[in-house]
Amino acid sequence: MPSRFRRLDGALADLPVEEPMLLTELDGFLTGLIVCPEAIPVDAWMTVIWGVEIDGVPPFEDPLDVQWFVRAVTARRDEIARDLSRGKLQPILDIDERDGDVLWEFWIDGFSDAIALRPDAWEAAAADSEWADPWRRLLALIAIARDESDLDSVEINAFQDRAVAELTNTIQRLHAARAHRRETTANAMETVAPTKTGRNDPCPCGSGKKRKHCCA
Protein backbone atom coordinates (compact mmCIF):
# COMPACT_ATOMS: atom_id res chain seq x y z
CA MET A 1 0.00 0.00 0.00
CA PRO A 2 1.42 3.45 -0.91
CA SER A 3 2.62 5.54 2.03
CA ARG A 4 -0.01 8.21 1.33
CA PHE A 5 -2.73 5.61 1.85
CA ARG A 6 -1.11 4.30 5.03
CA ARG A 7 -0.98 7.83 6.44
CA LEU A 8 -4.61 8.45 5.55
CA ASP A 9 -5.59 5.11 7.07
CA GLY A 10 -3.83 6.09 10.29
CA ALA A 11 -5.48 9.52 10.35
CA LEU A 12 -8.91 7.90 9.96
CA ALA A 13 -8.21 5.51 12.82
CA ASP A 14 -7.18 8.41 15.07
CA LEU A 15 -10.39 10.39 14.55
CA PRO A 16 -12.23 10.89 17.88
CA VAL A 17 -15.41 9.11 16.76
CA GLU A 18 -16.98 5.91 18.02
CA GLU A 19 -16.49 3.97 14.78
CA PRO A 20 -14.04 5.73 12.44
CA MET A 21 -14.09 4.73 8.80
CA LEU A 22 -11.60 2.18 7.55
CA LEU A 23 -9.65 3.23 4.48
CA THR A 24 -11.61 0.77 2.35
CA GLU A 25 -14.89 2.22 3.69
CA LEU A 26 -13.70 5.73 2.84
CA ASP A 27 -12.87 4.51 -0.65
CA GLY A 28 -16.37 3.13 -1.12
CA PHE A 29 -17.89 6.29 0.33
CA LEU A 30 -15.98 8.57 -2.04
CA THR A 31 -16.92 6.39 -5.00
CA GLY A 32 -20.57 6.62 -3.98
CA LEU A 33 -20.31 10.41 -3.91
CA ILE A 34 -18.94 10.45 -7.46
CA VAL A 35 -21.57 8.08 -8.84
CA CYS A 36 -24.46 9.71 -6.93
CA PRO A 37 -27.03 11.13 -9.39
CA GLU A 38 -27.12 14.35 -7.38
CA ALA A 39 -24.09 16.46 -6.48
CA ILE A 40 -23.38 16.71 -2.73
CA PRO A 41 -21.53 19.72 -1.22
CA VAL A 42 -18.13 18.96 0.28
CA ASP A 43 -19.08 20.20 3.75
CA ALA A 44 -22.05 17.80 3.80
CA TRP A 45 -20.02 14.68 3.11
CA MET A 46 -16.78 15.62 4.87
CA THR A 47 -18.73 15.82 8.12
CA VAL A 48 -19.73 12.18 7.69
CA ILE A 49 -16.06 11.22 7.57
CA TRP A 50 -14.83 13.05 10.65
CA GLY A 51 -17.98 12.71 12.72
CA VAL A 52 -21.35 14.42 12.91
CA GLU A 53 -21.28 14.37 16.70
CA ILE A 54 -18.66 17.12 16.73
CA ASP A 55 -20.95 19.55 14.89
CA GLY A 56 -18.89 19.52 11.73
CA VAL A 57 -15.84 21.06 13.40
CA PRO A 58 -12.66 19.37 12.09
CA PRO A 59 -11.25 17.30 14.98
CA PHE A 60 -7.65 18.44 14.56
CA GLU A 61 -5.64 20.68 16.86
CA ASP A 62 -3.34 21.93 14.11
CA PRO A 63 -4.96 23.75 11.15
CA LEU A 64 -2.24 22.28 8.94
CA ASP A 65 -3.53 18.81 9.80
CA VAL A 66 -7.01 19.86 8.65
CA GLN A 67 -5.59 21.06 5.34
CA TRP A 68 -3.59 17.88 4.85
CA PHE A 69 -6.57 15.65 5.66
CA VAL A 70 -8.93 17.47 3.29
CA ARG A 71 -6.33 17.43 0.52
CA ALA A 72 -5.64 13.73 1.03
CA VAL A 73 -9.32 12.82 0.92
CA THR A 74 -10.13 14.99 -2.08
CA ALA A 75 -7.04 13.73 -3.91
CA ARG A 76 -8.28 10.15 -3.53
CA ARG A 77 -11.75 11.22 -4.66
CA ASP A 78 -10.30 12.80 -7.79
CA GLU A 79 -8.20 9.71 -8.43
CA ILE A 80 -11.29 7.50 -8.25
CA ALA A 81 -13.12 9.84 -10.63
CA ARG A 82 -10.27 9.55 -13.16
CA ASP A 83 -10.27 5.76 -12.89
CA LEU A 84 -14.02 5.64 -13.44
CA SER A 85 -13.80 7.92 -16.46
CA ARG A 86 -11.23 5.53 -17.94
CA GLY A 87 -13.38 2.50 -17.17
CA LYS A 88 -10.79 1.13 -14.74
CA LEU A 89 -12.13 1.40 -11.20
CA GLN A 90 -9.52 0.17 -8.71
CA PRO A 91 -11.19 0.01 -5.29
CA ILE A 92 -9.10 -0.25 -2.14
CA LEU A 93 -10.15 -3.59 -0.63
CA ASP A 94 -8.94 -5.24 2.56
CA ILE A 95 -7.73 -8.85 2.53
CA ASP A 96 -8.44 -11.34 5.31
CA GLU A 97 -4.97 -12.44 6.43
CA ARG A 98 -6.33 -15.78 7.67
CA ASP A 99 -7.60 -17.11 4.36
CA GLY A 100 -6.84 -14.47 1.75
CA ASP A 101 -10.50 -13.61 1.15
CA VAL A 102 -11.26 -10.14 -0.16
CA LEU A 103 -13.32 -8.21 2.39
CA TRP A 104 -15.36 -6.28 -0.18
CA GLU A 105 -18.23 -5.88 2.29
CA PHE A 106 -16.50 -2.99 4.09
CA TRP A 107 -16.13 -1.11 0.80
CA ILE A 108 -19.84 -1.59 0.11
CA ASP A 109 -20.64 -0.30 3.62
CA GLY A 110 -18.86 2.94 2.74
CA PHE A 111 -20.71 3.19 -0.57
CA SER A 112 -24.00 2.71 1.32
CA ASP A 113 -23.13 5.66 3.56
CA ALA A 114 -22.93 7.83 0.44
CA ILE A 115 -26.31 6.55 -0.78
CA ALA A 116 -27.81 7.48 2.60
CA LEU A 117 -26.99 11.14 1.97
CA ARG A 118 -29.33 11.33 -1.05
CA PRO A 119 -31.60 8.23 -1.00
CA ASP A 120 -34.42 9.92 -2.95
CA ALA A 121 -32.08 10.85 -5.79
CA TRP A 122 -30.90 7.25 -6.09
CA GLU A 123 -34.45 5.91 -6.09
CA ALA A 124 -35.55 8.46 -8.68
CA ALA A 125 -32.65 7.51 -10.95
CA ALA A 126 -33.83 3.88 -10.86
CA ALA A 127 -36.68 4.89 -13.20
CA ASP A 128 -34.05 5.24 -15.93
CA SER A 129 -33.69 1.97 -17.86
CA GLU A 130 -29.90 2.37 -18.09
CA TRP A 131 -29.68 2.84 -14.32
CA ALA A 132 -32.21 0.22 -13.19
CA ASP A 133 -30.25 -3.02 -13.69
CA PRO A 134 -26.91 -1.96 -12.12
CA TRP A 135 -28.89 -0.37 -9.27
CA ARG A 136 -30.68 -3.67 -8.69
CA ARG A 137 -27.36 -5.53 -8.68
CA LEU A 138 -25.87 -3.00 -6.28
CA LEU A 139 -28.77 -3.50 -3.89
CA ALA A 140 -28.13 -7.24 -4.06
CA LEU A 141 -24.50 -6.68 -3.06
CA ILE A 142 -25.55 -4.42 -0.19
CA ALA A 143 -28.06 -6.98 1.06
CA ILE A 144 -25.44 -9.75 1.01
CA ALA A 145 -22.89 -7.54 2.79
CA ARG A 146 -25.45 -6.83 5.51
CA ASP A 147 -26.53 -10.47 5.73
CA GLU A 148 -30.04 -9.41 4.69
CA SER A 149 -30.27 -11.16 1.32
CA ASP A 150 -33.27 -13.29 0.34
CA LEU A 151 -31.04 -15.51 -1.80
CA ASP A 152 -30.32 -19.05 -0.62
CA SER A 153 -26.86 -20.04 0.58
CA VAL A 154 -25.85 -21.55 -2.77
CA GLU A 155 -26.75 -18.37 -4.64
CA ILE A 156 -25.01 -16.19 -2.05
CA ASN A 157 -21.84 -18.29 -2.25
CA ALA A 158 -21.88 -17.99 -6.02
CA PHE A 159 -22.34 -14.24 -5.70
CA GLN A 160 -19.49 -14.06 -3.19
CA ASP A 161 -17.15 -15.82 -5.62
CA ARG A 162 -17.62 -13.07 -8.20
CA ALA A 163 -18.27 -10.22 -5.77
CA VAL A 164 -15.26 -8.06 -6.69
CA ALA A 165 -15.89 -8.34 -10.43
CA GLU A 166 -19.58 -7.75 -9.84
CA LEU A 167 -18.80 -4.70 -7.71
CA THR A 168 -16.47 -3.03 -10.20
CA ASN A 169 -18.69 -3.79 -13.19
CA THR A 170 -21.81 -2.53 -11.43
CA ILE A 171 -20.20 0.72 -10.30
CA GLN A 172 -18.78 1.36 -13.77
CA ARG A 173 -22.25 0.90 -15.26
CA LEU A 174 -23.78 3.29 -12.74
CA HIS A 175 -21.09 5.85 -13.51
CA ALA A 176 -21.81 5.53 -17.25
CA ALA A 177 -25.54 5.87 -16.61
CA ARG A 178 -24.94 8.99 -14.51
CA ALA A 179 -22.81 10.54 -17.24
CA HIS A 180 -25.48 9.77 -19.83
CA ARG A 181 -28.21 11.29 -17.65
CA ARG A 182 -26.20 14.48 -17.21
CA GLU A 183 -25.49 14.68 -20.94
CA THR A 184 -29.14 14.14 -21.81
CA THR A 185 -30.23 16.83 -19.34
CA ALA A 186 -27.65 19.29 -20.69
CA ASN A 187 -28.75 18.66 -24.28
CA ALA A 188 -32.38 19.13 -23.35
CA MET A 189 -31.60 22.48 -21.73
CA GLU A 190 -29.70 23.62 -24.83
CA THR A 191 -32.61 22.83 -27.15
CA VAL A 192 -35.04 24.94 -25.14
CA ALA A 193 -34.39 28.34 -26.69
CA PRO A 194 -35.82 31.45 -25.01
CA THR A 195 -38.93 32.85 -26.67
CA LYS A 196 -38.16 36.07 -28.51
CA THR A 197 -40.58 38.94 -28.75
CA GLY A 198 -41.15 40.11 -32.34
CA ARG A 199 -41.12 43.81 -33.21
CA ASN A 200 -44.87 43.73 -33.93
CA ASP A 201 -45.71 41.70 -30.80
CA PRO A 202 -47.05 43.40 -27.65
CA CYS A 203 -44.18 44.76 -25.59
CA PRO A 204 -43.40 42.50 -22.58
CA CYS A 205 -43.33 45.58 -20.34
CA GLY A 206 -47.13 45.53 -20.32
CA SER A 207 -47.67 48.94 -21.90
CA GLY A 208 -50.01 47.53 -24.56
CA LYS A 209 -47.93 49.05 -27.35
CA LYS A 210 -46.10 47.12 -30.03
CA ARG A 211 -42.51 46.37 -29.07
CA LYS A 212 -41.11 48.41 -31.98
CA HIS A 213 -42.88 51.51 -30.65
CA CYS A 214 -42.06 50.90 -26.98
CA CYS A 215 -38.96 49.19 -25.57
CA ALA A 216 -37.30 48.14 -28.84
Tab-separated table of N, CA, C and O in Angstrom, residues 27-28 30-36 80 83-85 87-91 107-108 111-112 115 122 131 133-135 137-139 141-142 163-179:
chain	number	residue	atom	x	y	z
A	27	ASP	N	-12.972	4.672	0.795
A	27	ASP	CA	-12.866	4.512	-0.649
A	27	ASP	C	-14.248	4.253	-1.273
A	27	ASP	O	-14.597	4.847	-2.296
A	28	GLY	N	-15.023	3.387	-0.633
A	28	GLY	CA	-16.371	3.127	-1.124
A	28	GLY	C	-17.254	4.351	-1.008
A	28	GLY	O	-18.066	4.644	-1.896
A	30	LEU	N	-16.348	7.575	-1.032
A	30	LEU	CA	-15.978	8.565	-2.041
A	30	LEU	C	-16.473	8.153	-3.424
A	30	LEU	O	-16.918	8.997	-4.213
A	31	THR	N	-16.414	6.870	-3.709
A	31	THR	CA	-16.921	6.387	-4.995
A	31	THR	C	-18.421	6.616	-5.098
A	31	THR	O	-18.934	7.020	-6.152
A	32	GLY	N	-19.130	6.383	-3.995
A	32	GLY	CA	-20.573	6.622	-3.978
A	32	GLY	C	-20.914	8.077	-4.221
A	32	GLY	O	-21.903	8.394	-4.886
A	33	LEU	N	-20.088	8.981	-3.700
A	33	LEU	CA	-20.310	10.414	-3.914
A	33	LEU	C	-20.177	10.774	-5.391
A	33	LEU	O	-20.940	11.575	-5.929
A	34	ILE	N	-19.188	10.164	-6.045
A	34	ILE	CA	-18.940	10.452	-7.457
A	34	ILE	C	-20.071	9.919	-8.333
A	34	ILE	O	-20.519	10.586	-9.270
A	35	VAL	N	-20.548	8.735	-8.015
A	35	VAL	CA	-21.574	8.084	-8.836
A	35	VAL	C	-22.971	8.613	-8.513
A	35	VAL	O	-23.890	8.488	-9.332
A	36	CYS	N	-23.140	9.214	-7.348
A	36	CYS	CA	-24.463	9.707	-6.925
A	36	CYS	C	-25.100	10.565	-8.024
A	36	CYS	O	-24.435	11.432	-8.595
A	80	ILE	N	-10.213	8.450	-7.950
A	80	ILE	CA	-11.290	7.501	-8.250
A	80	ILE	C	-12.088	7.976	-9.463
A	80	ILE	O	-12.441	7.183	-10.350
A	83	ASP	N	-10.206	7.193	-12.586
A	83	ASP	CA	-10.267	5.760	-12.891
A	83	ASP	C	-11.621	5.390	-13.490
A	83	ASP	O	-11.706	4.614	-14.452
A	84	LEU	N	-12.689	5.934	-12.927
A	84	LEU	CA	-14.024	5.641	-13.441
A	84	LEU	C	-14.185	6.158	-14.862
A	84	LEU	O	-14.775	5.483	-15.719
A	85	SER	N	-13.671	7.346	-15.126
A	85	SER	CA	-13.800	7.925	-16.464
A	85	SER	C	-13.037	7.108	-17.501
A	85	SER	O	-13.377	7.113	-18.686
A	87	GLY	N	-12.812	3.845	-17.203
A	87	GLY	CA	-13.382	2.502	-17.168
A	87	GLY	C	-12.530	1.512	-16.413
A	87	GLY	O	-12.595	0.302	-16.661
A	88	LYS	N	-11.719	2.003	-15.466
A	88	LYS	CA	-10.786	1.135	-14.742
A	88	LYS	C	-10.836	1.408	-13.241
A	88	LYS	O	-9.843	1.793	-12.620
A	89	LEU	N	-11.992	1.215	-12.647
A	89	LEU	CA	-12.131	1.399	-11.202
A	89	LEU	C	-11.201	0.442	-10.463
A	89	LEU	O	-11.172	-0.761	-10.757
A	90	GLN	N	-10.445	0.985	-9.505
A	90	GLN	CA	-9.522	0.170	-8.712
A	90	GLN	C	-9.796	0.417	-7.226
A	90	GLN	O	-9.087	1.197	-6.579
A	91	PRO	N	-10.824	-0.228	-6.692
A	91	PRO	CA	-11.192	0.007	-5.292
A	91	PRO	C	-10.119	-0.488	-4.329
A	91	PRO	O	-9.403	-1.454	-4.614
A	107	TRP	N	-16.083	-2.115	1.868
A	107	TRP	CA	-16.131	-1.113	0.799
A	107	TRP	C	-17.585	-0.767	0.475
A	107	TRP	O	-17.944	0.405	0.342
A	108	ILE	N	-18.411	-1.800	0.393
A	108	ILE	CA	-19.841	-1.594	0.111
A	108	ILE	C	-20.512	-0.819	1.243
A	108	ILE	O	-21.414	-0.003	1.010
A	111	PHE	N	-19.888	2.743	0.558
A	111	PHE	CA	-20.714	3.189	-0.569
A	111	PHE	C	-22.150	3.431	-0.089
A	111	PHE	O	-22.793	4.411	-0.490
A	112	SER	N	-22.643	2.557	0.786
A	112	SER	CA	-23.997	2.706	1.325
A	112	SER	C	-24.151	3.992	2.122
A	112	SER	O	-25.219	4.612	2.112
A	115	ILE	N	-24.921	6.649	-0.316
A	115	ILE	CA	-26.314	6.546	-0.776
A	115	ILE	C	-27.245	7.183	0.244
A	115	ILE	O	-28.217	7.865	-0.115
A	122	TRP	N	-31.223	8.581	-5.585
A	122	TRP	CA	-30.895	7.247	-6.092
A	122	TRP	C	-32.149	6.504	-6.533
A	122	TRP	O	-32.163	5.854	-7.577
A	131	TRP	N	-30.087	2.845	-15.735
A	131	TRP	CA	-29.682	2.838	-14.323
A	131	TRP	C	-30.259	1.641	-13.575
A	131	TRP	O	-29.652	1.143	-12.618
A	133	ASP	N	-30.870	-1.704	-13.917
A	133	ASP	CA	-30.246	-3.021	-13.688
A	133	ASP	C	-29.018	-2.940	-12.792
A	133	ASP	O	-28.926	-3.717	-11.821
A	134	PRO	N	-28.053	-2.040	-13.056
A	134	PRO	CA	-26.914	-1.964	-12.123
A	134	PRO	C	-27.331	-1.557	-10.720
A	134	PRO	O	-26.719	-1.989	-9.734
A	135	TRP	N	-28.381	-0.750	-10.591
A	135	TRP	CA	-28.887	-0.368	-9.271
A	135	TRP	C	-29.429	-1.594	-8.543
A	135	TRP	O	-29.167	-1.794	-7.354
A	137	ARG	N	-28.497	-4.676	-9.026
A	137	ARG	CA	-27.364	-5.527	-8.682
A	137	ARG	C	-26.592	-4.951	-7.496
A	137	ARG	O	-26.075	-5.701	-6.652
A	138	LEU	N	-26.522	-3.627	-7.424
A	138	LEU	CA	-25.866	-2.998	-6.283
A	138	LEU	C	-26.634	-3.290	-4.999
A	138	LEU	O	-26.038	-3.596	-3.960
A	139	LEU	N	-27.958	-3.198	-5.063
A	139	LEU	CA	-28.767	-3.495	-3.889
A	139	LEU	C	-28.575	-4.941	-3.439
A	139	LEU	O	-28.601	-5.234	-2.236
A	141	LEU	N	-25.782	-6.654	-3.748
A	141	LEU	CA	-24.496	-6.677	-3.060
A	141	LEU	C	-24.621	-6.122	-1.643
A	141	LEU	O	-24.050	-6.668	-0.689
A	142	ILE	N	-25.361	-5.026	-1.504
A	142	ILE	CA	-25.546	-4.418	-0.191
A	142	ILE	C	-26.271	-5.375	0.743
A	142	ILE	O	-25.903	-5.525	1.920
A	163	ALA	N	-17.862	-11.490	-6.371
A	163	ALA	CA	-18.267	-10.222	-5.766
A	163	ALA	C	-17.433	-9.032	-6.254
A	163	ALA	O	-17.977	-7.975	-6.569
A	164	VAL	N	-16.110	-9.190	-6.308
A	164	VAL	CA	-15.257	-8.063	-6.690
A	164	VAL	C	-15.514	-7.659	-8.139
A	164	VAL	O	-15.662	-6.468	-8.453
A	165	ALA	N	-15.592	-8.640	-9.029
A	165	ALA	CA	-15.886	-8.339	-10.430
A	165	ALA	C	-17.277	-7.742	-10.569
A	165	ALA	O	-17.484	-6.802	-11.352
A	166	GLU	N	-18.218	-8.267	-9.809
A	166	GLU	CA	-19.583	-7.746	-9.838
A	166	GLU	C	-19.611	-6.302	-9.346
A	166	GLU	O	-20.288	-5.440	-9.927
A	167	LEU	N	-18.856	-6.043	-8.291
A	167	LEU	CA	-18.801	-4.703	-7.711
A	167	LEU	C	-18.250	-3.688	-8.719
A	167	LEU	O	-18.870	-2.652	-8.977
A	168	THR	N	-17.094	-3.987	-9.293
A	168	THR	CA	-16.466	-3.033	-10.203
A	168	THR	C	-17.304	-2.817	-11.458
A	168	THR	O	-17.464	-1.685	-11.931
A	169	ASN	N	-17.863	-3.906	-11.993
A	169	ASN	CA	-18.689	-3.794	-13.194
A	169	ASN	C	-19.948	-2.978	-12.926
A	169	ASN	O	-20.334	-2.109	-13.728
A	170	THR	N	-20.578	-3.232	-11.787
A	170	THR	CA	-21.815	-2.525	-11.435
A	170	THR	C	-21.570	-1.038	-11.247
A	170	THR	O	-22.340	-0.201	-11.736
A	171	ILE	N	-20.498	-0.686	-10.547
A	171	ILE	CA	-20.197	0.722	-10.304
A	171	ILE	C	-19.843	1.432	-11.609
A	171	ILE	O	-20.246	2.576	-11.838
A	172	GLN	N	-19.103	0.755	-12.481
A	172	GLN	CA	-18.776	1.364	-13.770
A	172	GLN	C	-20.049	1.632	-14.573
A	172	GLN	O	-20.177	2.675	-15.231
A	173	ARG	N	-20.998	0.714	-14.527
A	173	ARG	CA	-22.254	0.896	-15.259
A	173	ARG	C	-23.067	2.049	-14.672
A	173	ARG	O	-23.661	2.832	-15.413
A	174	LEU	N	-23.065	2.169	-13.369
A	174	LEU	CA	-23.775	3.287	-12.735
A	174	LEU	C	-23.121	4.615	-13.112
A	174	LEU	O	-23.803	5.608	-13.357
A	175	HIS	N	-21.803	4.623	-13.141
A	175	HIS	CA	-21.091	5.846	-13.514
A	175	HIS	C	-21.424	6.239	-14.957
A	175	HIS	O	-21.647	7.422	-15.255
A	176	ALA	N	-21.461	5.249	-15.856
A	176	ALA	CA	-21.805	5.526	-17.250
A	176	ALA	C	-23.242	6.036	-17.364
A	176	ALA	O	-23.524	6.960	-18.136
A	177	ALA	N	-24.138	5.435	-16.584
A	177	ALA	CA	-25.540	5.866	-16.608
A	177	ALA	C	-25.674	7.291	-16.091
A	177	ALA	O	-26.452	8.087	-16.623
A	178	ARG	N	-24.909	7.625	-15.052
A	178	ARG	CA	-24.942	8.989	-14.510
A	178	ARG	C	-24.454	9.986	-15.549
A	178	ARG	O	-25.055	11.048	-15.746
A	179	ALA	N	-23.355	9.655	-16.225
A	179	ALA	CA	-22.814	10.543	-17.243
A	179	ALA	C	-23.819	10.745	-18.374
A	179	ALA	O	-23.981	11.862	-18.892
